[in-house]
Amino acid sequence: MTNCSMCFDGKIIDESHSDYDKLDRELTRLIDGGEFSYYTAFKRATRLYPAIMDCPDCNGTGKVE
């Protein structure tokens, strides 16, 4: 098994979630500041705005065969 290349630990951004715009702004703020990688920014921002869902490619496991 290898890591899924479509998600972070089995999670992706849910664009239909009510907090999507807030999550998008927070991700942009963290990444543009240059202090965080996208992965780290994703983990931090999704704690504040949980606009995420399970990845359909790996069914939320983060691993693919």
PDB file of C-alpha atoms in Angstrom, residues 11-12 22 30 37 45-47 54 61-62 64:
ATOM      1  CA  LYS A  11      -9.281  13.943   4.032  1.00  0.00           C
ATOM      2  CA  ILE A  12      -9.994  16.473   1.295  1.00  0.00           C
ATOM      3  CA  LYS A  22     -13.436  30.524   5.841  1.00  0.00           C
ATOM      4  CA  LEU A  30      -1.127  30.526   6.386  1.00  0.00           C
ATOM      5  CA  SER A  37       3.747  24.058   4.044  1.00  0.00           C
ATOM      6  CA  ALA A  45      -6.837  25.284   9.282  1.00  0.00           C
ATOM      7  CA  THR A  46      -9.097  22.233   9.355  1.00  0.00           C
ATOM      8  CA  ARG A  47      -9.015  22.258  13.147  1.00  0.00           C
ATOM      9  CA  ASP A  54     -13.307  11.549   3.337  1.00  0.00           C
ATOM     10  CA  THR A  61      -7.862   5.689   4.754  1.00  0.00           C
ATOM     11  CA  GLY A  62      -5.040   7.712   3.204  1.00  0.00           C
ATOM     12  CA  VAL A  64      -4.226   3.056  -1.897  1.00  0.00           C
TER      13      VAL A  64
END
